[in-house]
Amino acid sequence: MKIVQLFKGGACLLNADLTARFEKLKNHTPHVLGSKTLSTYAVLLPLIKMDNEIQILFEIRAHHLRRQPGEICFPGGRIEKGVENSETAAIREASEELQIEKESINIIGPLDFLVQPYETIIYPYVGWIEKELSAISPNKSEVDKLFTVPLSYLLEAEPKVYTVQFKVQPEENFPYHLIPDGKNYNWRRRSMDEYFYFYEDKVIWGLTARILHEFIEYLK
């Protein structure tokens, strides 16, 4: 049904300009609300063949980095908006951090993207690294060292799961008088599960463990 027909006989008649705007809405492709202003990142979950089996490659972040020094992660970084898509960004970031050719990275497919409570969207991909681990010398400005975990081990391992609670804390000048019950408003509590995987002396947790968990559950 045309937009104009919806309003015929009603109290509101659309002028030509508003009609055109409503027609534009009909053809709108939905996105995550607010996504245009969110920071977007791409991550690669890298698979590599080693000792005749599939292994997952992990990085340990350089200890001099300002954010999350020494933590375990996958290659990844910010998507250059208007320049590249999420898949291209995942390949570029992995190529830069592992210091390997982009042609050595073969994307298998995407995992579900993740909207973080910190105004970010993460786009994870799974991909093959077509190189021997011994031939990879990571960028020391970002990566301290690499290690691998057999996929067979992770398919059998059950992560420990702990819950993080988020507390709502409005700023001091919040207009309580504009909302029902004022300062006694019953804010909805939010929680998030944190996964912990253990391998030898390594602890994999946080965003890396969430992406890993989704991948393992998908394979199961």
XYZ file of C-alpha atoms in Angstrom:
220
model
C 0.000 0.000 0.000
C 1.264 3.466 -0.874
C 2.038 5.881 1.970
C -0.499 8.454 0.735
C -3.331 5.874 0.867
C -2.607 5.189 4.567
C -3.438 8.779 5.486
C -6.437 9.412 3.229
C -9.546 10.285 5.189
C -7.552 11.010 8.349
C -6.829 14.239 10.147
C -3.341 14.421 8.698
C -2.627 14.968 5.013
C 0.946 14.450 3.848
C 2.548 17.046 1.635
C 4.872 15.940 -1.148
C 7.990 16.366 0.987
C 6.728 14.207 3.854
C 5.424 11.601 1.427
C 8.897 11.278 -0.063
C 10.403 10.887 3.430
C 7.984 8.142 4.383
C 8.686 6.360 1.103
C 12.386 6.533 1.951
C 11.651 4.863 5.313
C 9.964 1.965 3.501
C 13.263 1.159 1.793
C 15.400 1.591 4.915
C 17.693 -1.318 5.841
C 17.750 -1.639 9.661
C 21.029 -1.473 11.535
C 21.889 -1.530 15.233
C 20.384 1.645 16.700
C 23.144 4.222 17.157
C 25.662 2.189 15.161
C 26.658 5.191 13.028
C 28.330 6.797 16.033
C 29.799 3.620 17.550
C 33.434 2.609 17.168
C 33.763 -0.528 15.037
C 36.466 -3.164 15.299
C 37.328 -6.356 13.428
C 38.954 -9.424 14.991
C 40.444 -12.551 13.430
C 40.293 -15.927 15.164
C 43.296 -17.532 13.431
C 43.586 -21.250 12.753
C 46.956 -22.761 11.939
C 48.099 -26.307 11.175
C 50.763 -27.550 13.549
C 51.915 -31.021 14.622
C 49.416 -32.532 12.182
C 46.406 -30.942 13.860
C 44.440 -27.709 13.838
C 45.486 -25.175 16.460
C 44.133 -21.755 17.416
C 46.720 -18.996 17.397
C 46.729 -16.453 20.232
C 48.723 -13.304 20.870
C 50.053 -11.952 24.160
C 49.917 -8.161 23.965
C 53.129 -6.208 24.394
C 53.715 -5.177 28.020
C 54.438 -1.544 27.172
C 50.982 -0.938 25.638
C 48.700 1.511 27.431
C 45.583 -0.648 27.060
C 45.460 -4.257 28.300
C 49.237 -4.862 28.419
C 50.249 -8.517 28.646
C 46.715 -9.831 28.033
C 45.856 -12.688 25.672
C 43.982 -11.694 22.537
C 43.317 -12.331 18.868
C 44.640 -10.033 16.124
C 42.290 -7.128 15.561
C 41.714 -3.407 15.545
C 39.610 -0.483 14.437
C 37.825 -0.555 11.070
C 38.709 2.413 8.876
C 35.215 3.649 8.049
C 34.644 4.493 4.415
C 37.903 2.805 3.471
C 37.396 -0.888 4.229
C 34.764 -3.356 5.382
C 34.994 -5.521 8.490
C 36.469 -8.544 6.694
C 39.149 -6.465 5.004
C 39.991 -4.854 8.342
C 40.338 -8.248 10.052
C 42.805 -9.364 7.365
C 44.747 -6.084 7.482
C 45.059 -6.072 11.269
C 46.199 -9.707 11.372
C 48.695 -9.042 8.587
C 50.142 -6.037 10.442
C 50.328 -7.693 13.861
C 51.679 -11.045 12.676
C 53.808 -9.424 9.955
C 52.654 -11.816 7.262
C 51.293 -11.258 3.768
C 47.547 -10.669 3.445
C 47.541 -13.487 0.893
C 48.541 -15.870 3.711
C 45.209 -15.233 5.478
C 42.239 -17.183 4.149
C 38.894 -16.135 5.667
C 36.562 -19.064 6.377
C 33.605 -17.004 7.509
C 32.184 -14.549 10.054
C 30.960 -15.172 13.572
C 28.091 -13.147 15.073
C 29.034 -9.528 15.672
C 29.062 -8.265 19.229
C 27.692 -4.943 20.518
C 29.698 -3.981 23.597
C 28.397 -1.756 26.423
C 31.378 0.540 25.772
C 29.924 1.999 22.555
C 31.734 -0.441 20.280
C 30.757 -3.139 17.782
C 33.105 -6.093 17.242
C 33.049 -8.082 13.985
C 34.873 -11.431 14.446
C 36.038 -13.674 11.612
C 37.569 -17.150 11.499
C 40.458 -17.642 9.115
C 43.313 -19.949 8.139
C 46.899 -18.807 8.470
C 48.724 -20.388 5.523
C 52.137 -20.267 7.188
C 54.266 -22.292 9.554
C 54.297 -20.874 13.074
C 58.103 -20.850 12.991
C 57.914 -18.489 9.993
C 55.810 -15.896 11.846
C 57.647 -13.085 13.636
C 55.013 -10.773 15.162
C 55.233 -6.996 15.366
C 56.967 -6.381 18.705
C 55.403 -2.932 19.042
C 52.042 -4.683 19.575
C 52.722 -8.363 20.304
C 55.016 -9.804 22.965
C 54.711 -13.426 21.858
C 52.475 -16.021 20.207
C 51.206 -19.373 21.391
C 48.761 -21.996 20.134
C 46.124 -24.219 21.709
C 44.952 -27.429 19.971
C 41.390 -27.175 18.735
C 40.804 -30.730 19.981
C 41.634 -29.576 23.521
C 39.227 -26.634 23.376
C 36.417 -28.798 22.014
C 36.660 -30.879 25.190
C 37.427 -28.098 27.675
C 34.596 -26.518 29.649
C 35.231 -22.879 30.554
C 34.653 -21.482 34.015
C 31.863 -18.905 33.897
C 31.567 -15.947 36.267
C 28.965 -13.179 36.255
C 29.775 -9.477 36.221
C 27.060 -7.120 37.494
C 26.722 -3.605 36.076
C 25.576 -0.873 38.444
C 23.551 2.110 37.168
C 25.043 5.354 38.495
C 23.344 8.496 37.097
C 25.390 11.702 37.147
C 24.831 14.219 39.958
C 22.564 16.547 37.966
C 20.353 13.726 36.625
C 16.712 15.014 36.408
C 15.071 12.525 38.768
C 11.971 14.761 38.905
C 11.236 13.893 35.266
C 10.956 10.122 35.761
C 8.484 7.948 37.744
C 9.510 7.368 41.391
C 12.395 9.828 41.091
C 15.489 8.671 42.996
C 13.650 5.462 43.861
C 13.301 4.491 40.211
C 13.755 0.742 39.810
C 16.658 0.623 37.349
C 16.948 -2.584 35.419
C 20.051 -4.490 36.470
C 22.356 -5.843 33.790
C 24.821 -8.675 34.028
C 27.310 -10.320 31.691
C 28.920 -13.746 31.731
C 32.710 -13.836 31.619
C 34.314 -17.031 30.293
C 37.689 -18.329 31.461
C 39.635 -20.986 29.540
C 42.808 -22.502 31.012
C 45.642 -24.048 29.027
C 48.967 -24.862 30.683
C 49.940 -21.565 32.373
C 47.699 -19.429 30.131
C 44.347 -17.859 31.122
C 42.084 -16.795 28.241
C 39.234 -14.518 29.271
C 37.334 -11.345 28.347
C 36.342 -10.548 24.776
C 38.795 -13.140 23.432
C 37.143 -15.888 25.477
C 33.643 -14.771 24.402
C 34.602 -14.991 20.727
C 36.364 -18.305 21.338
C 33.324 -19.685 23.185
C 30.970 -18.779 20.333
C 33.281 -20.464 17.818
C 33.617 -23.639 19.896
C 29.863 -23.821 20.522
C 29.246 -23.369 16.797
C 31.519 -26.324 16.030
C 29.829 -28.449 18.677
